[in-house]
mmCIF file of C-alpha atoms in Angstrom:
data_model
loop_
_atom_site.group_PDB
_atom_site.id
_atom_site.type_symbol
_atom_site.label_atom_id
_atom_site.label_comp_id
_atom_site.label_asym_id
_atom_site.label_seq_id
_atom_site.Cartn_x
_atom_site.Cartn_y
_atom_site.Cartn_z
ATOM 1 C CA MET A 7 -2.052 -111.087 119.537
ATOM 2 C CA GLU A 8 1.048 -113.111 118.757
ATOM 3 C CA GLU A 9 3.726 -114.317 121.136
ATOM 4 C CA LEU A 10 7.319 -113.315 120.517
ATOM 5 C CA PRO A 11 9.195 -116.490 121.543
ATOM 6 C CA ALA A 12 12.385 -116.207 123.563
ATOM 7 C CA TYR A 13 14.003 -118.766 121.229
ATOM 8 C CA GLU A 14 13.173 -121.003 118.296
ATOM 9 C CA PRO A 15 12.845 -124.775 118.811
ATOM 10 C CA SER A 16 15.988 -126.605 117.684
ATOM 11 C CA GLY A 17 14.293 -129.439 115.777
ATOM 12 C CA GLN A 18 15.576 -132.147 118.129
ATOM 13 C CA GLY A 19 14.693 -133.276 121.625
ATOM 14 C CA GLU A 20 12.144 -134.935 123.873
ATOM 15 C CA HIS A 21 9.540 -132.154 123.659
ATOM 16 C CA LEU A 22 7.290 -131.145 120.783
ATOM 17 C CA TYR A 23 6.537 -127.445 120.374
ATOM 18 C CA LEU A 24 3.142 -126.533 118.923
ATOM 19 C CA TRP A 25 2.454 -123.144 117.336
ATOM 20 C CA LEU A 26 -1.289 -122.672 117.887
ATOM 21 C CA GLU A 27 -3.880 -120.191 116.729
ATOM 22 C CA LYS A 28 -6.985 -119.968 118.878
ATOM 23 C CA ARG A 29 -10.257 -118.061 118.846
ATOM 24 C CA GLY A 30 -12.745 -117.946 121.706
ATOM 25 C CA ARG A 31 -10.619 -120.222 123.917
ATOM 26 C CA ASP A 32 -8.329 -119.452 126.815
ATOM 27 C CA THR A 33 -5.004 -121.216 127.205
ATOM 28 C CA ARG A 34 -6.126 -123.404 130.076
ATOM 29 C CA GLU A 35 -8.954 -124.866 127.974
ATOM 30 C CA VAL A 36 -6.419 -125.776 125.301
ATOM 31 C CA VAL A 37 -4.127 -127.419 127.857
ATOM 32 C CA ARG A 38 -6.988 -129.527 129.202
ATOM 33 C CA ALA A 39 -8.021 -130.634 125.709
ATOM 34 C CA LEU A 40 -4.445 -131.513 124.762
ATOM 35 C CA SER A 41 -4.003 -133.458 127.983
ATOM 36 C CA LYS A 42 -7.085 -135.540 127.213
ATOM 37 C CA ALA A 43 -6.316 -136.107 123.524
ATOM 38 C CA LEU A 44 -2.640 -136.964 124.028
ATOM 39 C CA GLU A 45 -3.199 -138.882 127.274
ATOM 40 C CA VAL A 46 -0.536 -136.953 129.182
ATOM 41 C CA PRO A 47 -0.824 -135.115 132.515
ATOM 42 C CA GLU A 48 -1.614 -131.405 132.295
ATOM 43 C CA GLY A 49 1.614 -130.753 134.191
ATOM 44 C CA ASP A 50 3.619 -132.211 131.283
ATOM 45 C CA ILE A 51 2.314 -129.520 128.937
ATOM 46 C CA GLY A 52 4.441 -126.370 128.802
ATOM 47 C CA VAL A 53 3.107 -122.845 128.356
ATOM 48 C CA ALA A 54 5.112 -119.620 128.144
ATOM 49 C CA GLY A 55 2.187 -117.282 128.839
ATOM 50 C CA MET A 56 -1.560 -117.430 129.459
ATOM 51 C CA LYS A 57 -3.817 -115.921 126.792
ATOM 52 C CA ASP A 58 -7.499 -115.149 127.327
ATOM 53 C CA ARG A 59 -10.397 -116.045 125.054
ATOM 54 C CA HIS A 60 -11.332 -112.542 123.881
ATOM 55 C CA ALA A 61 -8.927 -112.303 120.957
ATOM 56 C CA VAL A 62 -7.399 -114.196 118.079
ATOM 57 C CA THR A 63 -4.062 -115.300 119.537
ATOM 58 C CA ARG A 64 -1.043 -117.290 118.459
ATOM 59 C CA GLN A 65 1.233 -118.921 121.005
ATOM 60 C CA LEU A 66 3.640 -121.787 121.649
ATOM 61 C CA LEU A 67 2.867 -124.802 123.810
ATOM 62 C CA SER A 68 5.023 -127.868 124.373
ATOM 63 C CA VAL A 69 4.010 -131.484 124.889
ATOM 64 C CA PRO A 70 6.063 -134.644 125.421
ATOM 65 C CA ALA A 71 7.344 -135.796 122.035
ATOM 66 C CA ARG A 72 6.343 -139.373 122.878
ATOM 67 C CA ALA A 73 2.723 -138.290 122.341
ATOM 68 C CA GLU A 74 3.340 -136.941 118.830
ATOM 69 C CA ALA A 75 1.491 -139.799 117.123
ATOM 70 C CA LYS A 76 -1.694 -138.940 119.049
ATOM 71 C CA LEU A 77 -1.661 -135.301 117.994
ATOM 72 C CA ALA A 78 -3.706 -136.143 114.903
ATOM 73 C CA GLY A 79 -6.581 -136.946 117.270
ATOM 74 C CA PHE A 80 -6.556 -133.519 118.875
ATOM 75 C CA ALA A 81 -9.550 -131.396 117.909
ATOM 76 C CA LEU A 82 -10.963 -128.352 119.661
ATOM 77 C CA GLU A 83 -13.267 -125.842 118.014
ATOM 78 C CA GLY A 84 -11.542 -122.530 117.473
ATOM 79 C CA VAL A 85 -8.029 -124.008 117.807
ATOM 80 C CA GLN A 86 -5.641 -124.846 114.976
ATOM 81 C CA VAL A 87 -2.099 -126.264 115.108
ATOM 82 C CA LEU A 88 -0.109 -124.268 112.538
ATOM 83 C CA TRP A 89 3.204 -126.106 112.885
ATOM 84 C CA THR A 90 5.158 -128.416 115.182
ATOM 85 C CA ARG A 91 8.860 -128.789 115.919
ATOM 86 C CA ARG A 92 10.925 -130.638 118.497
ATOM 87 C CA HIS A 93 13.095 -129.089 121.201
ATOM 88 C CA GLY A 94 15.249 -130.259 124.080
ATOM 89 C CA ASN A 95 13.398 -128.692 127.003
ATOM 90 C CA LYS A 96 9.830 -128.155 128.123
ATOM 91 C CA LEU A 97 8.405 -124.693 127.533
ATOM 92 C CA ARG A 98 8.084 -122.881 130.846
ATOM 93 C CA THR A 99 6.314 -119.798 132.131
ATOM 94 C CA GLY A 100 8.103 -116.665 130.994
ATOM 95 C CA HIS A 101 9.891 -118.265 128.030
ATOM 96 C CA LEU A 102 8.909 -115.410 125.720
ATOM 97 C CA LYS A 103 10.204 -111.950 124.850
ATOM 98 C CA GLY A 104 6.758 -110.400 124.742
ATOM 99 C CA ASN A 105 3.703 -110.122 122.537
ATOM 100 C CA ARG A 106 2.841 -108.348 119.297
ATOM 101 C CA PHE A 107 -0.631 -106.783 119.118
ATOM 102 C CA GLN A 108 -2.726 -105.699 116.153
ATOM 103 C CA LEU A 109 -5.922 -103.923 117.155
ATOM 104 C CA LEU A 110 -8.821 -102.166 115.448
ATOM 105 C CA VAL A 111 -10.479 -99.515 117.609
ATOM 106 C CA ARG A 112 -13.823 -98.334 116.246
ATOM 107 C CA GLY A 113 -15.588 -95.024 116.722
ATOM 108 C CA VAL A 114 -12.790 -92.919 118.197
ATOM 109 C CA LYS A 115 -14.234 -89.470 118.897
ATOM 110 C CA ASP A 116 -10.985 -87.485 118.923
ATOM 111 C CA VAL A 117 -8.303 -89.033 116.733
ATOM 112 C CA ASP A 118 -5.853 -86.170 117.331
ATOM 113 C CA ALA A 119 -6.074 -86.597 121.105
ATOM 114 C CA ALA A 120 -5.605 -90.345 120.729
ATOM 115 C CA ARG A 121 -2.553 -89.744 118.517
ATOM 116 C CA GLU A 122 -1.062 -87.437 121.155
ATOM 117 C CA ALA A 123 -1.688 -90.020 123.870
ATOM 118 C CA PHE A 124 -0.115 -92.772 121.751
ATOM 119 C CA SER A 125 2.961 -90.615 121.160
ATOM 120 C CA ARG A 126 3.205 -89.921 124.895
ATOM 121 C CA LEU A 127 3.080 -93.639 125.668
ATOM 122 C CA ALA A 128 5.843 -94.273 123.152
ATOM 123 C CA ALA A 129 7.989 -91.575 124.771
ATOM 124 C CA ARG A 130 7.333 -92.080 128.497
ATOM 125 C CA GLY A 131 6.198 -95.711 128.604
ATOM 126 C CA VAL A 132 2.951 -97.538 129.271
ATOM 127 C CA PRO A 133 1.726 -97.711 132.889
ATOM 128 C CA ASN A 134 2.377 -101.347 133.732
ATOM 129 C CA TYR A 135 -0.937 -102.130 135.427
ATOM 130 C CA PHE A 136 -2.154 -105.682 135.742
ATOM 131 C CA GLY A 137 -5.290 -105.947 133.601
ATOM 132 C CA GLU A 138 -8.743 -106.861 134.848
ATOM 133 C CA GLN A 139 -8.408 -110.423 133.530
ATOM 134 C CA ARG A 140 -5.821 -110.984 136.260
ATOM 135 C CA PHE A 141 -8.545 -110.674 138.877
ATOM 136 C CA GLY A 142 -11.084 -113.160 137.487
ATOM 137 C CA ARG A 143 -14.563 -112.935 136.028
ATOM 138 C CA GLN A 144 -16.063 -112.194 139.426
ATOM 139 C CA GLY A 145 -13.216 -109.872 140.387
ATOM 140 C CA ASP A 146 -12.569 -111.797 143.597
ATOM 141 C CA ASN A 147 -9.264 -113.542 142.876
ATOM 142 C CA ALA A 148 -7.296 -111.036 144.970
ATOM 143 C CA ASP A 149 -9.644 -111.390 147.953
ATOM 144 C CA LEU A 150 -9.247 -115.165 147.784
ATOM 145 C CA GLY A 151 -5.464 -114.769 147.662
ATOM 146 C CA LYS A 152 -5.518 -112.514 150.703
ATOM 147 C CA ALA A 153 -7.594 -115.085 152.574
ATOM 148 C CA LEU A 154 -5.033 -117.783 151.743
ATOM 149 C CA LEU A 155 -2.194 -115.641 153.086
ATOM 150 C CA LEU A 156 -4.094 -114.973 156.307
ATOM 151 C CA GLY A 157 -4.766 -118.677 156.787
ATOM 152 C CA GLN A 158 -8.503 -118.319 156.297
ATOM 153 C CA ARG A 159 -10.664 -121.095 154.894
ATOM 154 C CA LEU A 160 -12.026 -120.649 151.377
ATOM 155 C CA PRO A 161 -15.481 -121.823 150.220
ATOM 156 C CA ARG A 162 -13.698 -124.734 148.550
ATOM 157 C CA LYS A 163 -10.106 -125.907 148.420
ATOM 158 C CA PRO A 164 -8.369 -124.459 145.342
ATOM 159 C CA ASP A 165 -6.319 -126.659 143.068
ATOM 160 C CA ARG A 166 -2.653 -125.867 142.479
ATOM 161 C CA PHE A 167 -3.352 -123.601 139.502
ATOM 162 C CA GLU A 168 -6.072 -121.678 141.341
ATOM 163 C CA ARG A 169 -3.943 -121.237 144.453
ATOM 164 C CA LYS A 170 -1.135 -119.689 142.410
ATOM 165 C CA LEU A 171 -3.619 -117.508 140.530
ATOM 166 C CA TYR A 172 -5.276 -116.176 143.695
ATOM 167 C CA LEU A 173 -2.021 -115.397 145.477
ATOM 168 C CA SER A 174 -0.598 -113.662 142.432
ATOM 169 C CA ALA A 175 -3.805 -111.634 142.048
ATOM 170 C CA PHE A 176 -3.443 -110.299 145.592
ATOM 171 C CA GLN A 177 0.156 -109.273 144.953
ATOM 172 C CA SER A 178 -1.008 -107.685 141.690
ATOM 173 C CA ARG A 179 -3.719 -105.637 143.418
ATOM 174 C CA LEU A 180 -1.182 -104.144 145.791
ATOM 175 C CA PHE A 181 1.146 -103.346 142.900
ATOM 176 C CA ASN A 182 -1.690 -101.649 140.996
ATOM 177 C CA ARG A 183 -2.447 -99.489 144.038
ATOM 178 C CA ALA A 184 1.198 -98.470 144.323
ATOM 179 C CA LEU A 185 1.291 -97.612 140.614
ATOM 180 C CA ALA A 186 -1.945 -95.617 140.841
ATOM 181 C CA ALA A 187 -0.412 -93.493 143.593
ATOM 182 C CA ARG A 188 2.701 -92.815 141.501
ATOM 183 C CA LEU A 189 0.602 -91.900 138.468
ATOM 184 C CA SER A 190 -1.496 -89.543 140.588
ATOM 185 C CA ALA A 191 1.697 -87.886 141.807
ATOM 186 C CA GLY A 192 3.140 -87.768 138.269
ATOM 187 C CA THR A 193 6.182 -89.862 139.293
ATOM 188 C CA PHE A 194 5.590 -93.258 137.687
ATOM 189 C CA ASP A 195 8.566 -92.631 135.381
ATOM 190 C CA THR A 196 10.670 -90.618 137.861
ATOM 191 C CA ALA A 197 13.580 -91.815 140.007
ATOM 192 C CA LEU A 198 12.805 -90.982 143.641
ATOM 193 C CA LEU A 199 15.116 -91.249 146.616
ATOM 194 C CA GLY A 200 14.741 -94.823 147.908
ATOM 195 C CA ASP A 201 13.217 -96.211 144.714
ATOM 196 C CA VAL A 202 14.223 -99.640 143.496
ATOM 197 C CA LEU A 203 15.290 -98.946 139.916
ATOM 198 C CA ARG A 204 15.364 -101.571 137.190
ATOM 199 C CA LYS A 205 17.918 -101.427 134.387
ATOM 200 C CA GLU A 206 16.154 -101.605 131.039
ATOM 201 C CA GLU A 207 18.840 -103.649 129.270
ATOM 202 C CA THR A 208 19.737 -106.220 131.932
ATOM 203 C CA GLY A 209 16.844 -106.222 134.394
ATOM 204 C CA GLY A 210 19.278 -105.575 137.247
ATOM 205 C CA LEU A 211 17.968 -103.782 140.339
ATOM 206 C CA PHE A 212 19.513 -101.131 142.573
ATOM 207 C CA VAL A 213 18.258 -98.619 145.128
ATOM 208 C CA CYS A 214 18.284 -94.953 144.145
ATOM 209 C CA GLU A 215 20.412 -92.946 146.578
ATOM 210 C CA ALA A 216 21.138 -90.033 144.229
ATOM 211 C CA PRO A 217 18.041 -88.898 142.294
ATOM 212 C CA GLU A 218 20.018 -86.128 140.609
ATOM 213 C CA VAL A 219 22.195 -88.840 139.009
ATOM 214 C CA ASP A 220 19.443 -91.337 138.195
ATOM 215 C CA ALA A 221 16.766 -88.904 136.985
ATOM 216 C CA PRO A 222 18.424 -88.369 133.571
ATOM 217 C CA ARG A 223 18.764 -92.130 133.168
ATOM 218 C CA ALA A 224 15.051 -92.551 133.878
ATOM 219 C CA ALA A 225 14.217 -89.795 131.379
ATOM 220 C CA ALA A 226 16.296 -91.657 128.773
ATOM 221 C CA PHE A 227 14.465 -94.933 129.603
ATOM 222 C CA GLU A 228 17.724 -96.532 130.755
ATOM 223 C CA VAL A 229 16.134 -97.302 134.128
ATOM 224 C CA SER A 230 12.588 -97.350 135.504
ATOM 225 C CA PRO A 231 11.207 -97.347 139.044
ATOM 226 C CA ALA A 232 10.004 -100.805 140.026
ATOM 227 C CA GLY A 233 7.037 -101.344 142.308
ATOM 228 C CA PRO A 234 6.382 -104.013 144.923
ATOM 229 C CA MET A 235 5.284 -107.574 144.314
ATOM 230 C CA PHE A 236 5.379 -108.238 148.039
ATOM 231 C CA GLY A 237 7.151 -111.287 149.397
ATOM 232 C CA PRO A 238 10.142 -112.224 151.567
ATOM 233 C CA GLU A 239 12.623 -112.129 148.660
ATOM 234 C CA MET A 240 11.501 -108.765 147.253
ATOM 235 C CA THR A 241 14.330 -106.240 146.969
ATOM 236 C CA PRO A 242 13.558 -103.656 149.683
ATOM 237 C CA SER A 243 13.180 -99.973 148.910
ATOM 238 C CA ALA A 244 14.329 -97.204 151.263
ATOM 239 C CA HIS A 245 13.461 -93.798 152.689
ATOM 240 C CA GLY A 246 10.040 -92.351 151.796
ATOM 241 C CA VAL A 247 9.372 -94.985 149.144
ATOM 242 C CA ALA A 248 9.689 -97.754 151.735
ATOM 243 C CA GLU A 249 7.324 -95.859 154.039
ATOM 244 C CA ALA A 250 4.709 -95.584 151.283
ATOM 245 C CA GLU A 251 4.969 -99.299 150.504
ATOM 246 C CA ALA A 252 4.670 -100.206 154.178
ATOM 247 C CA ALA A 253 1.533 -98.055 154.394
ATOM 248 C CA LEU A 254 -0.026 -100.128 151.595
ATOM 249 C CA LEU A 255 0.299 -103.262 153.717
ATOM 250 C CA VAL A 256 -1.170 -101.536 156.755
ATOM 251 C CA GLU A 257 -4.166 -100.344 154.716
ATOM 252 C CA GLU A 258 -4.698 -103.893 153.440
ATOM 253 C CA GLY A 259 -4.376 -105.450 156.907
ATOM 254 C CA VAL A 260 -1.465 -107.740 156.108
ATOM 255 C CA THR A 261 2.225 -107.852 156.987
ATOM 256 C CA LEU A 262 5.237 -108.767 154.900
ATOM 257 C CA SER A 263 5.668 -111.935 156.969
ATOM 258 C CA ASP A 264 2.172 -113.089 155.929
ATOM 259 C CA PHE A 265 3.519 -113.642 152.414
ATOM 260 C CA ALA A 266 5.682 -116.481 153.707
ATOM 261 C CA ARG A 267 2.490 -118.575 153.862
ATOM 262 C CA GLY A 268 2.406 -118.503 150.069
ATOM 263 C CA ARG A 269 5.712 -120.371 150.025
ATOM 264 C CA GLY A 270 7.224 -120.443 146.515
ATOM 265 C CA GLU A 271 4.204 -118.715 144.993
ATOM 266 C CA THR A 272 4.718 -115.416 146.846
ATOM 267 C CA GLU A 273 8.489 -115.125 147.079
ATOM 268 C CA GLY A 274 8.311 -111.496 146.047
ATOM 269 C CA ALA A 275 9.794 -109.476 143.196
ATOM 270 C CA ARG A 276 9.945 -106.036 141.628
ATOM 271 C CA ARG A 277 7.856 -105.077 138.600
ATOM 272 C CA PRO A 278 8.615 -101.913 136.601
ATOM 273 C CA TYR A 279 5.983 -99.210 136.864
ATOM 274 C CA ARG A 280 6.219 -98.678 133.109
ATOM 275 C CA VAL A 281 7.105 -100.693 130.010
ATOM 276 C CA ARG A 282 8.345 -99.664 126.600
ATOM 277 C CA LEU A 283 5.884 -99.461 123.705
ATOM 278 C CA ALA A 284 7.894 -101.008 120.859
ATOM 279 C CA GLN A 285 7.313 -100.842 117.105
ATOM 280 C CA PRO A 286 4.340 -98.470 117.510
ATOM 281 C CA VAL A 287 2.103 -97.924 114.461
ATOM 282 C CA PHE A 288 -0.871 -95.531 114.590
ATOM 283 C CA ALA A 289 -3.050 -95.656 111.461
ATOM 284 C CA PRO A 290 -6.372 -93.722 111.395
ATOM 285 C CA GLU A 291 -9.149 -94.988 109.127
ATOM 286 C CA GLY A 292 -11.882 -92.384 109.398
ATOM 287 C CA GLU A 293 -13.186 -92.639 112.964
ATOM 288 C CA ASP A 294 -11.448 -95.990 113.428
ATOM 289 C CA LEU A 295 -7.855 -96.697 114.396
ATOM 290 C CA ARG A 296 -5.549 -99.533 113.462
ATOM 291 C CA LEU A 297 -2.851 -99.965 116.071
ATOM 292 C CA SER A 298 0.172 -102.207 116.092
ATOM 293 C CA PHE A 299 2.763 -102.451 118.849
ATOM 294 C CA GLU A 300 4.849 -104.821 120.942
ATOM 295 C CA LEU A 301 4.922 -105.135 124.719
ATOM 296 C CA PRO A 302 7.227 -107.185 126.952
ATOM 297 C CA ARG A 303 5.912 -110.287 128.664
ATOM 298 C CA GLY A 304 3.479 -109.676 131.486
ATOM 299 C CA ALA A 305 2.244 -106.333 130.101
ATOM 300 C CA TYR A 306 -1.349 -105.797 129.001
ATOM 301 C CA ALA A 307 -2.553 -104.241 125.742
ATOM 302 C CA THR A 308 -5.764 -103.254 127.534
ATOM 303 C CA GLU A 309 -3.739 -100.641 129.410
ATOM 304 C CA VAL A 310 -2.625 -99.059 126.125
ATOM 305 C CA LEU A 311 -6.272 -98.856 125.066
ATOM 306 C CA ALA A 312 -7.315 -97.435 128.429
ATOM 307 C CA GLU A 313 -4.812 -94.611 128.063
ATOM 308 C CA LEU A 314 -5.898 -93.862 124.471
ATOM 309 C CA LEU A 315 -9.601 -93.908 125.205
ATOM 310 C CA LYS A 316 -9.172 -91.463 128.073
ATOM 311 C CA GLU A 317 -8.249 -88.965 125.391
ATOM 312 C CA GLY A 318 -9.995 -90.190 122.255
#
């Protein structure tokens, strides 16, 4: 997996961008090791996106340029600095266009079915589920986030990173449940009355009040329905869609006002129910498949595989 940066570093400035390749390490491990080697606080190290350990990945990080001389002392097994370049601002979460994936899938039983599924994903979009890694090794991140929102005491006080992770995981679980319901109904790519629709080109949001007008735009991938990342600043839906989203909160035993306890970490947003599969390449090699594709930031390649392996 390789990040697609939102911009290239300029070559000048107070921050040093590092293009890293890592194997068997997650991004947080790398940040900790850099912090120790460069003698800078972890908070001074910029990351556009978190990458897990179960892949060969390339990504940008930024560190204060004043620590450049100490970079030669940085060593972490499985991690290599491929190049460095200065820039004027710290790299921040979300400063990337997306990610490019190259995967080898072994032992596919039905290559034709997998090809059909891959073509369908390219045409209709990839269900934009949050992947399992979002919910932690024990799968309890969302439960911990819910407890934080309800003012309950956790087994131990989370640090700032953990708090944000837990709260986001709870929002993500609710989104996944909303998406699952739309997939079950066959409407994850359909404009419904009351839907919050997201414009593909600009990211702008508006509420669907005329499905007969917006349905062709959804079919053309100009707009997509956007599900709830609950919080006080989330754009509200309307009509039956709002009723379905409210029912999710009731089932979970929380209210929209509970999300105010998360402060800036649960402000709320809309996330599209589907994302575009860009630059798709499907290359069979006997019973194996070589796949290449791009996804926007925040989307998970594991969901592409899940859809293919249902069929193949």
